[in-house]
Amino acid sequence: MALLDVKEMTQYFGGLCAVSEFTVALEQGQMAALIGPNGAGKTTVFNLVSGFYKPTRGEIIFDGQSIKGLKPHQVTSRGIARTFQNIRLWFEMTVLDNIRIAQHHALGYGLFDCFLRTPRYMQRERDIEDHAMEVLSRLGLAEVASELPKNLPYGVQRLVEIARALSIKPKLLMLDEPAAGLNSADVEGLIKLIGDIHRDYGIAIWMIEHQMDVVMSLCSWIKVIDFGATIAEGTPEAIQNNPDVIKAYLGDDTI
């Protein structure tokens, strides 16, 4: 049974079909990519799977259960974490607090415990901070734990967002253009980091990415969409030489 099984997912915005009969099956521990030209509908697919939109029709099965129509925090609690194309951090909170707050869906204590600072509250808060520091250390971010994200370089902010996603202990990590805005040196470091995360955490990773060096270096399976419709899927080698993919990216004159 696939970890994520999306069947004929379709999304309309008014009369516009943004995603048409999208189908994908991701296995436990698989590393896959969703690519396509700008405006192809890739982020819409991620928004549908992660609960920001409800599909017009189709089904989304994760870990054997339907998640169609669930709110984002409910999808997160099932084991799906994601990053965003445009960085979404709390820039006026420390890096550590950005990671800690991601645990809100599984605090394990109530308002009573919080007000009275009960032993349950104190222990859980210690556990949350220890876990946050463990994730930051794993990504080489421990030394910036007390910094505000707004004071950090763009590439480091990207890593903080990935750390926040990892902190919820996901079964599936969805990365929306993780290399966007990075220089070549940072991209090389990102490729290594994602590979290490995949190996060490053993989780499935599904990414949207325009930098083909990242996709071809990491992913075993690639799906390509254009104008919301699937035009190709397969191994990196097959996709690289697919005439429909070349046409979608570069136009008719290249074929």
Coordinates of C-alpha atoms in Angstrom, one line a residue:
M1 CA 0.0 0.0 0.0
A2 CA 1.3 3.4 -1.0
L3 CA 2.0 5.9 1.8
L4 CA 0.4 8.7 -0.3
D5 CA -2.2 7.7 -2.9
V6 CA -3.8 10.6 -4.8
K7 CA -6.5 9.5 -7.3
E8 CA -7.8 11.7 -10.1
M9 CA -7.6 14.9 -8.0
T10 CA -9.1 17.9 -9.8
Q11 CA -9.3 21.5 -8.7
Y12 CA -11.4 24.3 -10.3
F13 CA -11.1 27.9 -9.3
G14 CA -14.3 29.3 -10.9
G15 CA -14.2 28.2 -14.5
L16 CA -10.5 27.6 -14.5
C17 CA -9.2 24.0 -14.1
A18 CA -6.0 24.4 -12.1
V19 CA -5.3 20.7 -11.6
S20 CA -6.8 18.0 -13.8
E21 CA -7.2 14.3 -12.8
F22 CA -3.9 14.3 -10.9
T23 CA -2.8 10.9 -9.8
V24 CA 0.3 9.8 -7.9
A25 CA 1.4 7.0 -5.5
L26 CA 4.4 7.6 -3.2
E27 CA 5.9 4.7 -1.3
Q28 CA 7.4 4.7 2.2
G29 CA 10.8 6.3 2.1
Q30 CA 10.6 7.3 -1.6
M31 CA 12.2 10.5 -2.9
A32 CA 10.2 12.0 -5.8
A33 CA 9.7 15.3 -7.6
L34 CA 6.9 17.2 -9.1
I35 CA 8.1 19.5 -11.9
G36 CA 6.7 21.7 -14.6
P37 CA 6.9 25.3 -16.0
N38 CA 5.9 28.3 -14.0
G39 CA 2.1 28.3 -13.5
A40 CA 1.7 24.6 -14.2
G41 CA -0.2 23.9 -11.0
K42 CA 2.5 22.4 -8.8
T43 CA 2.0 24.4 -5.7
T44 CA -1.8 24.0 -6.1
V45 CA -1.2 20.2 -5.9
F46 CA 0.8 20.6 -2.7
N47 CA -1.9 22.9 -1.3
L48 CA -4.5 20.3 -2.0
V49 CA -2.6 17.5 -0.4
S50 CA -1.7 19.6 2.7
G51 CA -5.2 20.8 3.3
F52 CA -5.1 24.4 2.2
Y53 CA -7.6 23.7 -0.5
K54 CA -10.3 21.0 -0.7
P55 CA -10.3 19.2 -4.1
T56 CA -13.3 19.7 -6.4
R57 CA -13.2 16.0 -6.9
G58 CA -10.8 13.1 -6.5
E59 CA -9.4 11.3 -3.5
I60 CA -6.3 11.7 -1.2
I61 CA -5.3 8.7 0.8
F62 CA -2.5 9.0 3.3
D63 CA -1.2 6.0 5.3
G64 CA -4.4 4.1 4.5
Q65 CA -6.9 6.9 5.5
S66 CA -8.6 9.6 3.5
I67 CA -7.4 13.1 4.3
K68 CA -9.5 14.9 1.7
G69 CA -11.1 17.9 3.3
L70 CA -9.0 17.9 6.4
K71 CA -7.6 21.2 7.7
P72 CA -3.9 21.8 7.5
H73 CA -3.3 21.2 11.2
Q74 CA -5.2 17.9 10.9
V75 CA -3.1 16.9 7.9
T76 CA 0.0 17.8 9.8
S77 CA -1.1 15.6 12.8
R78 CA -1.4 12.6 10.4
G79 CA 2.3 12.9 9.5
I80 CA 2.6 15.3 6.5
A81 CA 4.9 18.3 6.9
R82 CA 5.8 20.9 4.2
T83 CA 7.8 24.0 3.4
F84 CA 6.7 26.8 1.2
Q85 CA 7.8 28.5 -1.9
N86 CA 7.9 31.8 -0.1
I87 CA 9.5 31.4 3.3
R88 CA 6.9 31.5 6.1
L89 CA 8.7 31.9 9.4
W90 CA 7.7 33.9 12.5
F91 CA 10.5 36.5 12.0
E92 CA 10.0 38.2 15.3
M93 CA 10.4 34.9 17.3
T94 CA 13.7 33.2 17.8
V95 CA 14.7 30.2 15.6
L96 CA 14.2 27.9 18.6
D97 CA 10.7 29.2 19.2
N98 CA 9.9 28.8 15.5
I99 CA 10.7 25.1 16.0
R100 CA 9.0 24.8 19.3
I101 CA 5.7 26.3 18.2
A102 CA 5.5 23.6 15.4
Q103 CA 4.7 21.1 18.2
H104 CA 1.4 22.8 19.1
H105 CA -0.6 20.1 17.5
A106 CA 0.7 17.5 20.0
L107 CA 1.3 19.4 23.3
G108 CA -0.1 16.7 25.6
Y109 CA -1.4 19.2 28.2
G110 CA -4.3 21.6 28.6
L111 CA -5.1 25.1 29.6
F112 CA -5.3 24.1 33.2
D113 CA -1.7 22.7 33.1
C114 CA -0.5 25.8 31.4
F115 CA -2.0 28.2 33.9
L116 CA -0.8 26.3 36.9
R117 CA 2.5 25.1 35.4
T118 CA 1.9 21.6 36.4
P119 CA 4.6 18.9 36.3
R120 CA 3.0 17.6 33.1
Y121 CA 3.3 21.1 31.5
M122 CA 6.9 21.5 32.7
Q123 CA 8.0 18.1 31.5
R124 CA 6.4 18.4 28.1
E125 CA 7.9 21.9 27.6
R126 CA 11.4 20.4 28.4
D127 CA 10.8 17.6 25.9
I128 CA 9.7 20.0 23.2
E129 CA 12.8 22.2 23.7
D130 CA 15.1 19.2 23.7
H131 CA 13.6 17.8 20.5
A132 CA 13.8 21.3 18.9
M133 CA 17.5 21.6 19.7
E134 CA 18.1 18.0 18.5
V135 CA 16.6 18.9 15.1
L136 CA 18.5 22.2 14.9
S137 CA 21.8 20.5 15.8
R138 CA 21.2 17.9 13.1
L139 CA 20.8 20.6 10.5
G140 CA 23.8 22.6 11.8
L141 CA 21.6 25.4 13.2
A142 CA 22.2 25.0 17.0
E143 CA 24.4 28.1 17.1
V144 CA 21.6 30.3 15.7
A145 CA 18.9 29.0 18.0
S146 CA 18.6 32.3 19.9
E147 CA 18.7 34.4 16.7
L148 CA 15.7 36.0 15.0
P149 CA 15.2 34.6 11.5
K150 CA 15.0 38.1 10.0
N151 CA 18.7 38.6 10.9
L152 CA 19.8 35.4 9.2
P153 CA 21.0 34.9 5.6
Y154 CA 18.3 33.7 3.2
G155 CA 19.9 30.3 2.8
V156 CA 19.8 29.8 6.6
Q157 CA 16.2 30.8 6.7
R158 CA 15.5 28.0 4.2
L159 CA 17.1 25.5 6.5
V160 CA 15.2 26.8 9.5
E161 CA 11.9 26.2 7.6
I162 CA 13.1 22.6 6.8
A163 CA 14.0 22.1 10.5
R164 CA 10.5 23.2 11.6
A165 CA 8.9 20.7 9.2
L166 CA 11.2 17.9 10.4
S167 CA 10.4 18.7 14.0
I168 CA 6.9 17.2 13.7
K169 CA 8.4 13.8 12.9
P170 CA 6.7 13.5 9.5
K171 CA 6.2 10.4 7.5
L172 CA 6.1 12.6 4.3
L173 CA 8.2 15.8 3.9
M174 CA 7.0 18.1 1.1
L175 CA 9.5 20.7 0.0
D176 CA 8.2 23.5 -2.3
E177 CA 11.2 24.8 -4.2
P178 CA 13.8 24.4 -1.4
A179 CA 16.6 25.7 -3.7
A180 CA 14.8 28.9 -4.7
G181 CA 17.0 32.0 -4.2
L182 CA 20.1 30.0 -3.2
N183 CA 23.5 30.4 -4.8
S184 CA 25.4 27.5 -6.3
A185 CA 27.4 26.8 -3.2
D186 CA 24.2 26.7 -1.1
V187 CA 22.5 24.5 -3.6
E188 CA 25.3 21.9 -3.3
G189 CA 24.9 22.0 0.5
L190 CA 21.2 21.6 0.1
I191 CA 21.5 18.5 -2.1
K192 CA 23.7 16.9 0.5
L193 CA 21.4 17.9 3.4
I194 CA 18.3 16.5 1.8
G195 CA 20.1 13.3 0.9
D196 CA 21.3 13.0 4.6
I197 CA 17.7 13.7 5.9
H198 CA 16.4 11.0 3.6
R199 CA 18.9 8.5 4.7
D200 CA 18.9 9.3 8.4
Y201 CA 15.2 9.9 9.0
G202 CA 14.0 7.2 6.5
I203 CA 11.0 9.4 5.5
A204 CA 9.4 10.0 2.1
I205 CA 10.3 13.3 0.5
W206 CA 8.3 14.9 -2.3
M207 CA 9.7 18.1 -3.8
I208 CA 8.8 20.8 -6.3
E209 CA 12.0 22.2 -7.7
H210 CA 13.1 24.2 -10.8
Q211 CA 16.8 23.5 -10.4
M212 CA 17.2 20.2 -12.3
D213 CA 20.6 19.5 -10.6
V214 CA 18.7 19.1 -7.3
V215 CA 16.0 16.9 -8.9
M216 CA 18.3 14.7 -10.9
S217 CA 20.7 14.2 -8.0
L218 CA 18.2 13.1 -5.5
C219 CA 14.9 11.8 -7.0
S220 CA 14.2 8.3 -8.3
W221 CA 10.8 9.3 -9.8
I222 CA 9.6 12.5 -11.4
K223 CA 6.2 13.6 -12.4
V224 CA 5.7 16.5 -14.9
I225 CA 2.6 18.6 -15.2
D226 CA 1.8 21.5 -17.5
F227 CA -1.4 23.6 -17.4
G228 CA -2.6 21.3 -14.5
A229 CA -2.4 18.1 -16.5
T230 CA 0.2 15.3 -16.4
I231 CA 2.4 15.2 -19.5
A232 CA 5.1 12.7 -18.3
E233 CA 6.3 10.6 -15.4
G234 CA 9.2 8.2 -14.9
T235 CA 12.9 8.0 -14.0
P236 CA 15.2 11.0 -14.2
E237 CA 16.7 9.6 -17.4
A238 CA 13.4 9.1 -19.1
I239 CA 12.1 12.6 -18.2
Q240 CA 15.3 14.3 -19.3
N241 CA 14.8 13.0 -22.8
N242 CA 11.1 13.2 -23.1
P243 CA 10.1 15.4 -26.0
D244 CA 6.8 16.6 -24.3
V245 CA 8.8 17.8 -21.3
I246 CA 11.3 19.6 -23.5
K247 CA 8.5 21.2 -25.4
A248 CA 6.8 22.3 -22.2
Y249 CA 9.9 23.9 -20.9
L250 CA 11.5 25.3 -24.0
G251 CA 8.8 25.6 -26.7
D252 CA 8.1 24.0 -30.1
D253 CA 11.2 25.3 -31.8
T254 CA 13.4 23.0 -29.7
I255 CA 11.8 19.8 -31.0

